[in-house]
Coordinates of C-alpha atoms in Angstrom, one line a residue:
M1323 CA 0.0 0.0 0.0
R1324 CA 1.1 3.5 -0.8
S1325 CA 0.3 4.6 2.8
S1326 CA 3.0 2.2 4.0
L1327 CA 5.4 5.0 3.3
F1328 CA 4.2 6.8 6.4
K1329 CA 2.8 4.0 8.6
S1330 CA 4.7 0.8 8.3
G1331 CA 8.1 -0.4 9.7
L1332 CA 10.2 0.3 12.7
E1333 CA 11.4 3.7 11.6
K1334 CA 7.7 4.9 11.2
A1335 CA 7.0 4.5 15.0
P1336 CA 7.0 8.3 15.3
H1337 CA 4.5 8.6 12.4
R1338 CA 2.2 6.0 14.0
S1339 CA 2.4 8.0 17.2
L1340 CA 1.0 10.9 15.4
L1341 CA -1.7 8.7 13.9
Y1342 CA -2.6 7.5 17.3
A1343 CA -3.0 11.2 18.3
L1344 CA -5.8 11.4 15.6
G1345 CA -7.7 8.7 17.5
L1346 CA -6.9 5.9 15.0
T1347 CA -6.6 2.4 16.2
K1348 CA -4.1 -0.2 15.1
E1349 CA -6.8 -1.9 13.0
E1350 CA -7.6 1.4 11.2
M1351 CA -3.9 2.0 10.5
R1352 CA -3.6 -1.5 9.0
R1353 CA -6.4 -0.7 6.5
P1354 CA -5.9 1.4 3.3
L1355 CA -5.9 5.1 4.2
I1356 CA -8.2 7.0 1.8
G1357 CA -8.0 10.7 1.5
V1358 CA -11.4 12.4 1.4
V1359 CA -11.1 15.9 -0.2
N1360 CA -13.9 18.0 1.1
S1361 CA -14.6 21.5 -0.3
A1362 CA -17.3 22.3 2.3
N1363 CA -17.5 25.9 3.5
E1364 CA -20.1 28.4 4.7
V1365 CA -19.7 30.8 1.9
V1366 CA -20.8 28.9 -1.2
P1367 CA -24.4 27.7 -1.5
G1368 CA -23.2 24.7 -3.5
H1369 CA -20.9 23.7 -0.6
I1370 CA -22.8 24.3 2.6
H1371 CA -24.0 20.7 2.8
L1372 CA -20.8 18.9 1.7
N1373 CA -20.0 17.8 5.3
T1374 CA -23.1 15.5 5.0
I1375 CA -21.8 14.2 1.7
A1376 CA -18.3 13.7 3.2
E1377 CA -19.8 11.7 6.1
A1378 CA -21.6 9.5 3.6
V1379 CA -18.4 8.9 1.6
K1380 CA -16.5 8.0 4.8
A1381 CA -19.3 5.6 5.8
G1382 CA -18.9 3.9 2.4
I1383 CA -15.1 3.7 2.7
R1384 CA -15.5 2.0 6.2
L1385 CA -18.1 -0.4 4.9
A1386 CA -15.6 -1.5 2.3
G1387 CA -12.7 -1.9 4.7
G1388 CA -10.9 1.4 4.4
T1389 CA -10.0 4.2 6.8
P1390 CA -11.0 7.7 5.6
M1391 CA -9.0 10.8 6.4
T1392 CA -10.6 14.2 5.4
F1393 CA -8.8 17.4 4.4
P1394 CA -10.2 20.6 2.9
V1395 CA -9.7 22.8 -0.1
I1396 CA -10.9 26.3 -0.9
G1397 CA -13.8 27.2 -3.1
V1398 CA -15.0 30.4 -4.8
C1399 CA -18.6 31.2 -5.4
D1400 CA -18.6 32.8 -8.9
G1401 CA -22.0 34.3 -8.3
L1402 CA -20.8 36.2 -5.2
A1403 CA -17.5 37.1 -6.9
M1404 CA -19.2 38.4 -10.0
N1405 CA -19.0 42.0 -11.2
H1406 CA -16.3 43.2 -8.8
A1407 CA -12.5 42.7 -8.2
G1408 CA -13.2 39.3 -6.5
M1409 CA -13.7 37.7 -10.0
H1410 CA -10.0 38.2 -10.7
F1411 CA -9.4 35.3 -8.3
S1412 CA -11.9 32.8 -9.5
L1413 CA -10.0 31.0 -12.3
V1414 CA -6.8 31.4 -10.4
S1415 CA -8.3 29.2 -7.7
R1416 CA -8.5 26.2 -10.1
E1417 CA -4.7 25.9 -10.1
I1418 CA -4.4 26.4 -6.3
I1419 CA -7.0 23.7 -5.7
A1420 CA -5.1 21.2 -7.9
D1421 CA -1.8 22.1 -6.3
S1422 CA -3.1 21.9 -2.8
I1423 CA -4.5 18.4 -3.3
E1424 CA -1.2 17.3 -4.8
I1425 CA 0.6 18.7 -1.7
M1426 CA -1.7 16.9 0.7
A1427 CA -1.8 13.6 -1.1
S1428 CA 2.0 13.6 -1.6
A1429 CA 3.0 14.7 1.9
H1430 CA 0.6 12.1 3.3
P1431 CA 0.7 9.3 0.7
F1432 CA -2.9 8.1 0.7
D1433 CA -3.8 4.9 -1.0
A1434 CA -6.7 6.4 -2.9
L1435 CA -8.8 9.6 -3.0
V1436 CA -12.5 10.6 -3.0
C1437 CA -12.9 14.2 -4.2
I1438 CA -16.1 16.1 -3.1
P1439 CA -16.5 19.3 -5.2
N1440 CA -19.6 21.2 -6.4
C1441 CA -18.8 24.5 -7.9
D1442 CA -17.1 26.0 -10.9
K1443 CA -13.3 25.9 -10.4
V1444 CA -13.4 23.2 -7.7
V1445 CA -14.6 20.4 -10.0
P1446 CA -11.9 20.9 -12.7
G1447 CA -9.3 21.6 -10.0
M1448 CA -10.0 18.3 -8.4
L1449 CA -10.1 16.4 -11.7
M1450 CA -6.7 17.9 -12.5
A1451 CA -5.3 16.7 -9.2
M1452 CA -6.8 13.2 -9.7
L1453 CA -5.1 12.8 -13.1
R1454 CA -1.8 14.4 -11.9
L1455 CA -1.5 12.0 -8.9
N1456 CA -3.0 9.0 -10.8
I1457 CA -3.9 7.0 -7.7
P1458 CA -7.3 5.3 -7.5
A1459 CA -9.9 8.0 -7.2
V1460 CA -13.6 8.8 -7.6
I1461 CA -15.2 12.2 -7.7
V1462 CA -18.7 12.7 -6.2
S1463 CA -20.3 16.2 -6.3
G1464 CA -22.7 17.8 -3.9
G1465 CA -25.4 17.9 -6.6
P1466 CA -27.5 20.6 -8.2
M1467 CA -29.8 23.0 -6.5
L1468 CA -33.5 22.8 -7.2
A1469 CA -35.0 25.5 -9.4
G1470 CA -36.6 28.3 -7.5
T1471 CA -40.3 29.2 -7.7
T1472 CA -42.3 32.4 -7.6
S1473 CA -45.9 33.2 -8.3
E1474 CA -45.0 33.2 -12.0
G1475 CA -43.2 29.9 -12.2
S1476 CA -39.7 28.4 -12.0
F1477 CA -36.6 30.6 -12.0
D1478 CA -32.9 30.5 -11.2
L1479 CA -30.0 32.8 -10.4
I1480 CA -29.6 34.0 -14.0
D1481 CA -33.2 35.3 -13.9
V1482 CA -32.1 37.5 -11.0
F1483 CA -29.0 38.8 -12.9
E1484 CA -31.2 39.6 -15.9
A1485 CA -33.8 41.2 -13.6
V1486 CA -31.4 44.0 -12.9
G1487 CA -31.7 45.3 -16.5
K1488 CA -35.4 44.7 -16.5
F1489 CA -35.8 46.8 -13.4
K1490 CA -33.6 49.5 -14.9
R1491 CA -35.8 49.8 -18.0
G1492 CA -39.0 49.6 -16.0
A1493 CA -40.1 46.1 -17.1
I1494 CA -40.5 44.9 -13.5
D1495 CA -41.1 46.8 -10.3
E1496 CA -39.2 46.6 -7.0
E1497 CA -41.7 44.1 -5.5
Q1498 CA -41.2 41.7 -8.4
L1499 CA -37.4 42.0 -8.1
E1500 CA -37.5 41.3 -4.4
E1501 CA -39.7 38.3 -4.9
L1502 CA -37.3 36.9 -7.4
E1503 CA -34.1 37.5 -5.5
E1504 CA -35.6 35.9 -2.4
N1505 CA -36.9 32.7 -4.2
A1506 CA -34.7 32.0 -7.2
C1507 CA -32.1 30.1 -5.1
P1508 CA -34.1 27.9 -2.7
G1509 CA -31.2 26.1 -0.9
C1510 CA -28.0 24.1 -1.1
G1511 CA -26.5 22.9 -4.3
S1512 CA -24.8 24.1 -7.5
C1513 CA -27.0 26.7 -9.3
S1514 CA -29.8 24.8 -11.0
G1515 CA -29.1 25.4 -14.8
M1516 CA -26.5 24.0 -17.1
F1517 CA -24.0 26.5 -15.8
T1518 CA -20.3 25.7 -15.4
A1519 CA -20.5 23.8 -12.1
N1520 CA -23.3 21.4 -13.3
S1521 CA -21.6 21.2 -16.8
M1522 CA -18.4 20.0 -15.2
N1523 CA -20.2 17.6 -12.8
C1524 CA -22.1 16.1 -15.7
L1525 CA -18.9 15.7 -17.7
S1526 CA -17.1 14.1 -14.8
E1527 CA -19.8 11.5 -15.0
S1528 CA -19.5 11.4 -18.8
V1529 CA -15.8 10.8 -18.8
G1530 CA -16.1 8.0 -16.3
L1531 CA -14.5 9.5 -13.2
G1532 CA -17.8 10.1 -11.5
L1533 CA -20.5 7.5 -10.9
P1534 CA -23.8 7.4 -12.8
G1535 CA -26.0 10.2 -11.2
N1536 CA -23.1 12.4 -10.2
G1537 CA -24.2 15.2 -12.5
T1538 CA -27.9 15.3 -11.9
I1539 CA -29.1 13.9 -8.6
P1540 CA -30.4 16.9 -6.6
A1541 CA -28.4 18.1 -3.6
V1542 CA -31.3 17.8 -1.3
S1543 CA -32.1 14.2 -2.3
A1544 CA -31.3 11.2 -0.1
K1545 CA -30.3 9.5 -3.3
R1546 CA -27.3 11.9 -3.3
V1547 CA -26.3 10.6 0.1
R1548 CA -26.6 7.0 -1.1
L1549 CA -24.5 7.9 -4.2
A1550 CA -21.8 9.3 -1.8
K1551 CA -21.8 6.1 0.2
T1552 CA -21.5 4.1 -3.0
A1553 CA -18.5 6.3 -4.1
G1554 CA -16.8 5.4 -0.9
M1555 CA -17.3 1.8 -1.5
R1556 CA -16.3 2.0 -5.2
V1557 CA -13.0 3.7 -4.5
M1558 CA -12.0 0.6 -2.4
D1559 CA -12.9 -1.6 -5.4
L1560 CA -10.8 0.6 -7.7
L1561 CA -7.9 0.3 -5.2
E1562 CA -8.2 -3.5 -5.1
K1563 CA -8.3 -3.7 -8.9
N1564 CA -5.6 -1.0 -9.3
I1565 CA -7.8 1.0 -11.7
R1566 CA -6.4 4.5 -11.8
P1567 CA -7.7 7.8 -13.4
R1568 CA -5.4 7.5 -16.4
D1569 CA -6.8 4.0 -17.0
I1570 CA -10.2 5.7 -17.3
V1571 CA -9.3 8.9 -19.1
T1572 CA -8.1 8.0 -22.5
A1573 CA -8.4 9.5 -26.0
K1574 CA -11.7 7.7 -26.4
S1575 CA -13.2 8.8 -23.1
I1576 CA -12.2 12.4 -23.9
E1577 CA -14.1 12.2 -27.1
N1578 CA -17.1 10.9 -25.2
A1579 CA -16.9 13.9 -22.8
V1580 CA -16.7 16.4 -25.6
T1581 CA -19.6 14.7 -27.4
M1582 CA -21.7 14.9 -24.2
D1583 CA -20.6 18.5 -23.8
M1584 CA -22.1 19.3 -27.2
A1585 CA -25.3 17.2 -26.7
L1586 CA -26.0 18.8 -23.3
G1587 CA -25.3 22.4 -24.4
C1588 CA -22.8 22.9 -21.6
S1589 CA -21.0 26.1 -20.5
T1590 CA -18.3 27.6 -22.7
N1591 CA -16.0 27.3 -19.7
T1592 CA -15.7 23.6 -20.5
V1593 CA -13.5 24.7 -23.4
L1594 CA -11.1 26.1 -20.7
H1595 CA -11.4 23.3 -18.2
L1596 CA -11.4 20.1 -20.2
P1597 CA -8.1 20.9 -21.9
A1598 CA -6.6 21.8 -18.6
V1599 CA -7.9 18.5 -17.0
F1600 CA -6.7 16.2 -19.8
A1601 CA -3.4 17.9 -20.1
E1602 CA -2.6 16.4 -16.7
A1603 CA -2.7 13.0 -18.3
G1604 CA -0.6 14.2 -21.3
L1605 CA -3.7 14.1 -23.6
P1606 CA -4.1 17.1 -25.8
L1607 CA -7.5 18.6 -26.4
T1608 CA -7.5 21.5 -29.0
L1609 CA -10.2 23.9 -30.1
D1610 CA -10.3 22.1 -33.4
I1611 CA -11.3 18.9 -31.7
F1612 CA -14.2 20.7 -29.9
D1613 CA -15.4 22.1 -33.2
A1614 CA -15.1 18.8 -35.1
V1615 CA -17.1 17.0 -32.5
S1616 CA -19.7 19.8 -32.4
R1617 CA -20.3 19.6 -36.1
K1618 CA -21.3 15.9 -35.9
T1619 CA -23.2 15.9 -32.5
P1620 CA -26.8 16.8 -32.2
N1621 CA -27.9 19.3 -29.5
L1622 CA -30.4 17.2 -27.4
C1623 CA -30.9 19.4 -24.4
K1624 CA -31.6 23.1 -23.7
L1625 CA -31.4 23.6 -20.0
S1626 CA -31.2 27.1 -18.5
P1627 CA -30.0 29.5 -19.7
A1628 CA -30.6 28.1 -23.2
G1629 CA -34.1 26.9 -22.2
K1630 CA -36.5 26.6 -19.3
H1631 CA -35.5 23.1 -18.1
Y1632 CA -33.3 22.6 -15.1
L1633 CA -31.0 19.9 -13.7
D1634 CA -33.7 18.2 -11.7
D1635 CA -35.8 18.0 -14.9
L1636 CA -32.8 16.2 -16.6
E1637 CA -32.5 13.8 -13.7
R1638 CA -36.2 12.9 -13.9
A1639 CA -35.8 12.5 -17.7
G1640 CA -33.1 9.8 -17.2
G1641 CA -30.0 11.8 -16.5
I1642 CA -26.7 11.5 -18.2
P1643 CA -27.1 7.8 -18.8
A1644 CA -30.2 8.5 -20.9
V1645 CA -28.5 11.1 -23.0
M1646 CA -25.5 8.7 -23.5
S1647 CA -27.8 5.9 -24.5
E1648 CA -29.2 8.1 -27.3
L1649 CA -25.8 9.1 -28.5
A1650 CA -24.7 5.5 -28.4
K1651 CA -27.6 4.6 -30.7
R1652 CA -26.2 7.1 -33.2
G1653 CA -22.7 5.5 -32.9
L1654 CA -21.3 8.7 -31.4
L1655 CA -19.8 7.2 -28.2
H1656 CA -17.1 4.7 -27.4
L1657 CA -18.7 2.1 -25.2
D1658 CA -15.6 0.1 -24.4
V1659 CA -14.0 2.7 -22.1
M1660 CA -13.5 1.9 -18.4
T1661 CA -15.4 3.9 -15.7
A1662 CA -15.3 4.4 -12.0
T1663 CA -17.8 1.6 -11.5
G1664 CA -15.1 -0.8 -12.5
K1665 CA -17.1 -1.6 -15.6
T1666 CA -17.2 -0.2 -19.1
L1667 CA -19.5 2.5 -20.2
G1668 CA -21.5 0.0 -22.3
E1669 CA -21.9 -2.3 -19.3
N1670 CA -23.1 0.6 -17.1
L1671 CA -25.7 1.6 -19.6
A1672 CA -27.0 -2.0 -19.9
D1673 CA -27.0 -2.4 -16.1
L1674 CA -29.0 0.9 -15.7
K1675 CA -31.4 0.0 -18.5
A1676 CA -30.7 3.6 -19.5
R1677 CA -33.5 5.3 -21.5
V1678 CA -35.1 8.6 -22.1
K1679 CA -38.2 9.1 -19.8
N1680 CA -39.1 12.6 -21.1
F1681 CA -38.5 13.5 -24.7
D1682 CA -39.3 17.2 -24.0
V1683 CA -36.2 17.5 -21.8
I1684 CA -34.0 15.2 -23.9
R1685 CA -34.9 15.8 -27.5
A1686 CA -33.7 12.5 -28.9
R1687 CA -36.5 12.2 -31.5
E1688 CA -36.2 15.7 -32.8
P1689 CA -32.9 17.4 -31.7
Y1690 CA -32.8 21.1 -31.2
A1691 CA -30.1 21.3 -33.8
N1692 CA -27.9 19.0 -35.8
E1693 CA -24.8 20.6 -34.3
G1694 CA -23.6 20.7 -30.7
G1695 CA -24.1 23.5 -28.2
I1696 CA -20.7 25.1 -28.6
A1697 CA -19.0 26.6 -31.7
I1698 CA -15.4 27.7 -32.2
L1699 CA -15.0 30.8 -34.3
R1700 CA -11.9 32.1 -36.1
G1701 CA -11.0 35.0 -38.3
S1702 CA -9.2 38.3 -38.4
L1703 CA -10.4 39.2 -35.0
A1704 CA -9.6 35.8 -33.4
P1705 CA -6.8 34.1 -35.3
D1706 CA -6.3 31.5 -32.5
G1707 CA -10.0 31.1 -31.9
A1708 CA -13.1 32.2 -29.9
V1709 CA -15.9 30.4 -28.2
V1710 CA -19.7 30.8 -28.3
K1711 CA -22.6 28.8 -26.8
Q1712 CA -24.5 28.7 -30.1
S1713 CA -27.4 26.7 -28.5
A1714 CA -28.2 29.9 -26.4
V1715 CA -28.0 32.4 -29.3
A1716 CA -31.3 33.7 -30.8
P1717 CA -31.7 32.7 -34.5
S1718 CA -31.6 36.4 -35.5
M1719 CA -28.1 36.8 -34.0
M1720 CA -26.5 33.7 -35.6
R1721 CA -25.2 36.2 -38.2
H1722 CA -24.7 39.8 -37.2
T1723 CA -22.7 42.8 -38.6
G1724 CA -22.5 46.0 -36.6
P1725 CA -20.4 48.8 -35.3
A1726 CA -18.0 48.2 -32.4
R1727 CA -18.5 49.8 -29.0
V1728 CA -15.1 49.3 -27.3
F1729 CA -14.5 49.1 -23.6
D1730 CA -11.2 48.3 -21.8
S1731 CA -13.0 46.8 -18.7
E1732 CA -16.1 45.1 -17.6
E1733 CA -17.1 47.9 -15.4
A1734 CA -17.0 50.5 -18.2
A1735 CA -19.2 48.2 -20.4
N1736 CA -21.7 47.6 -17.6
K1737 CA -22.1 51.4 -17.0
A1738 CA -22.7 52.0 -20.7
I1739 CA -25.2 49.1 -21.0
L1740 CA -27.3 50.1 -18.0
G1741 CA -26.9 53.8 -18.9
G1742 CA -28.8 53.2 -22.2
E1743 CA -25.7 54.0 -24.3
I1744 CA -25.8 50.7 -26.3
Q1745 CA -28.1 50.7 -29.3
A1746 CA -29.7 47.9 -31.3
G1747 CA -27.2 46.5 -33.8
D1748 CA -24.1 47.4 -31.8
V1749 CA -21.2 45.0 -31.0
V1750 CA -20.0 45.5 -27.5
V1751 CA -16.2 44.7 -27.2
I1752 CA -14.7 44.2 -23.8
R1753 CA -11.0 43.7 -23.8
Y1754 CA -8.0 43.5 -21.4
E1755 CA -10.0 40.9 -19.5
G1756 CA -8.1 37.8 -20.6
P1757 CA -6.0 35.4 -18.5
Q1758 CA -3.0 37.7 -18.5
G1759 CA -4.7 41.1 -19.1
G1760 CA -7.5 40.7 -16.5
P1761 CA -5.7 39.2 -14.9
G1762 CA -7.7 36.0 -14.2
M1763 CA -10.1 36.1 -17.1
R1764 CA -13.2 37.4 -15.3
E1765 CA -16.6 36.0 -16.2
M1766 CA -18.9 38.5 -17.9
L1767 CA -22.3 37.4 -16.6
S1768 CA -23.3 40.9 -15.6
P1769 CA -22.9 42.6 -19.0
T1770 CA -24.5 39.7 -20.9
S1771 CA -27.4 39.6 -18.4
N1772 CA -27.8 43.4 -18.5
I1773 CA -27.9 43.2 -22.3
M1774 CA -30.8 40.7 -22.0
G1775 CA -32.5 42.7 -19.2
M1776 CA -32.3 45.9 -21.3
G1777 CA -34.2 44.1 -24.1
L1778 CA -31.2 44.0 -26.4
G1779 CA -30.6 40.2 -26.5
E1780 CA -31.8 39.8 -30.1
T1781 CA -30.0 42.8 -31.5
V1782 CA -26.6 43.2 -29.7
A1783 CA -23.6 41.0 -29.8
L1784 CA -20.8 41.0 -27.1
I1785 CA -17.2 40.0 -27.8
T1786 CA -14.5 39.7 -25.2
D1787 CA -11.1 38.2 -24.5
G1788 CA -12.6 37.4 -21.1
R1789 CA -15.0 34.5 -20.5
F1790 CA -18.6 34.0 -19.5
S1791 CA -20.6 32.3 -16.8
G1792 CA -22.3 29.1 -17.8
G1793 CA -25.4 31.2 -17.2
T1794 CA -24.7 33.6 -20.1
R1795 CA -27.0 33.5 -23.1
G1796 CA -27.2 35.5 -26.3
A1797 CA -24.6 36.3 -29.0
A1798 CA -21.8 36.3 -26.4
I1799 CA -18.4 35.4 -27.9
G1800 CA -15.6 34.9 -25.4
H1801 CA -12.0 33.6 -25.1
V1802 CA -10.9 35.7 -28.1
S1803 CA -7.3 34.7 -28.7
P1804 CA -4.7 36.2 -28.7
E1805 CA -6.0 38.5 -26.0
A1806 CA -5.5 42.2 -26.0
A1807 CA -2.6 42.0 -23.4
E1808 CA -0.7 39.9 -25.9
G1809 CA -1.3 42.3 -28.7
G1810 CA -4.1 40.3 -30.3
P1811 CA -6.3 42.0 -33.0
I1812 CA -8.9 42.7 -30.4
A1813 CA -6.5 45.3 -29.0
L1814 CA -6.6 47.2 -32.3
I1815 CA -10.4 47.6 -32.6
R1816 CA -11.7 51.2 -32.4
D1817 CA -15.2 52.6 -31.9
G1818 CA -17.2 52.4 -35.1
D1819 CA -15.2 49.6 -36.7
T1820 CA -17.5 47.1 -38.4
I1821 CA -17.5 43.7 -36.8
E1822 CA -18.9 40.6 -38.6
V1823 CA -20.1 37.5 -36.7
D1824 CA -21.1 34.4 -38.7
I1825 CA -21.6 31.5 -36.3
P1826 CA -22.8 28.9 -38.9
A1827 CA -19.6 29.7 -41.0
R1828 CA -17.5 29.8 -37.7
K1829 CA -16.2 33.3 -38.6
L1830 CA -15.3 36.3 -36.5
D1831 CA -13.9 39.2 -38.4
M1832 CA -13.1 42.9 -38.2
R1833 CA -13.7 44.8 -41.4
V1834 CA -10.7 47.2 -41.2
D1835 CA -8.3 47.9 -44.1
A1836 CA -5.0 46.0 -43.9
K1837 CA -3.0 49.2 -44.2
E1838 CA -5.0 50.9 -41.4
L1839 CA -4.4 47.8 -39.2
E1840 CA -0.6 48.1 -39.9
T1841 CA -0.7 51.7 -38.9
R1842 CA -2.5 50.9 -35.7
R1843 CA -0.2 48.0 -35.0
A1844 CA 2.9 50.2 -35.3
A1845 CA 1.4 52.7 -32.8
F1846 CA 0.1 50.0 -30.4
V1847 CA 1.2 50.1 -26.8
P1848 CA -0.5 47.4 -24.6
Q1849 CA -2.4 48.6 -21.6
K1850 CA -0.4 48.0 -18.4
K1851 CA -2.5 47.5 -15.2
E1852 CA -1.2 48.1 -11.7
I1853 CA -1.7 44.7 -10.0
A1854 CA -1.6 45.0 -6.3
S1855 CA -2.0 41.3 -5.5
P1856 CA 1.2 39.3 -5.5
L1857 CA -0.8 36.2 -6.4
L1858 CA -2.3 37.9 -9.4
R1859 CA 1.0 39.2 -10.6
R1860 CA 2.4 35.7 -10.4
Y1861 CA -0.6 34.3 -12.2
A1862 CA -0.4 36.8 -15.0
S1863 CA 3.3 36.0 -15.6
L1864 CA 2.7 32.2 -15.7
V1865 CA -0.7 31.7 -17.5
K1866 CA -1.1 30.6 -21.1
S1867 CA -3.7 31.7 -23.6
A1868 CA -7.4 30.8 -23.2
A1869 CA -7.0 28.8 -26.4
Q1870 CA -4.7 26.5 -24.4
G1871 CA -7.0 26.2 -21.4
A1872 CA -5.4 29.0 -19.4
V1873 CA -3.0 26.5 -17.8
Y1874 CA 0.5 27.5 -16.5
K1875 CA 3.4 27.7 -18.9
D1876 CA 5.9 24.8 -19.0
P1877 CA 8.8 26.0 -16.8
A1878 CA 11.2 25.0 -19.5
A1879 CA 9.5 27.4 -21.9
R1880 CA 9.5 30.4 -19.7

């Protein structure tokens, strides 16, 4: 056992003395020691109940003959960090989470791990650590929040963000806004739409590192507690069989995950996180792969923000296994890949008798579109690529040409949008918000929601070298690469320049004469921000482009 390194042999008597101080018995020390990574805290709604999940995981480990040992990691609530300086730290936390798990599981060499995340950067951070360490491991999330309800129906957090613009233009009154903000988020769990947290939890299940149900069983359900117990038992089985994360994550299972990403209509942030996760296993995932898979994968689901279904609806409709079963019928999945159950994906689907139970939620008979939820755009404005959630774009905005309204920060753009300065037909450009230039590549949920709330969602596009929340909808194009701080073309745009968006043709161009661009390039001086935080200064100096998952540069290449 790996844990023998700090518990076995004469010279480890001092180590055992410290284990005795934890209250462990000799019998517990003899058993495999399983690290339980718990991201519980009292800040993030998705994490306030994770101690309950951790206790269930520990019970499962003990049932199967192991000794659980818990340790914590941090977690940022993107909703609470949104639209202020706190969002600079959100994406940064992904790397810190991965590093902190590596530290704990290397300094204390556990035999296996169970990782308990729930929200945006915690899920990919834990997946990165699992693949980096490559010891038997299972991920089990805290589950999605139920949709909120008001007198007018079901809602979620995104409706509250969009309500700010609606209130500003007089479409709703103060009483309606207050009812919405008090009821849209009814309790614990990751916010109830197909936002980044739920996208990553569903894809953890899709790639085989999470058990069936990981992505969709509601946080408040006893079924979630039973899943956590099962995860504790399954990790002991993986340990016995020596099945490790890199045995599960292969080129085939990566293709399965991207296929599911497209069918489900997941967050654009998956285009950042999946390459970062799979890079830990030495498996490349480029923007070209995303686009190639998108072109052949039907979009079967439109959960919020793209539609009015929520994660609990998807669970009742059959969950991730039901979607996978439909894609398998179309020959779009590799069924021979290994999973955390210790069985292949094909065996799991057969055991579960996976099938669609609600064809309104999972549109297997009549897909929403013949292409997947995400598209990769390229052109003179984004030579290295840009990302859009095409499943959440109004038909009228799939092609759009308009004048640029340029802002060098999110705050300036928000002020203009809510101040009524943006007109129908405009293309809002927000730059210097990329991984380096932000720094930290802030999410742009407030400006995109304000565009919707101000009634401009079907007439205005937004383009940024920053990124979006999974809750963003509309013609919102992010991850423009190279970013402005690197001297990308987005840095050269001026107010009034004509911008052309053609999502079906995968094009993003600026109609500016080549000689004029040369003149602008010769005079270009990148904006230099004063960065007070030592952490953010270090991050800005280390981080790669969004087109490469915003991972750290290889030390040899610095």
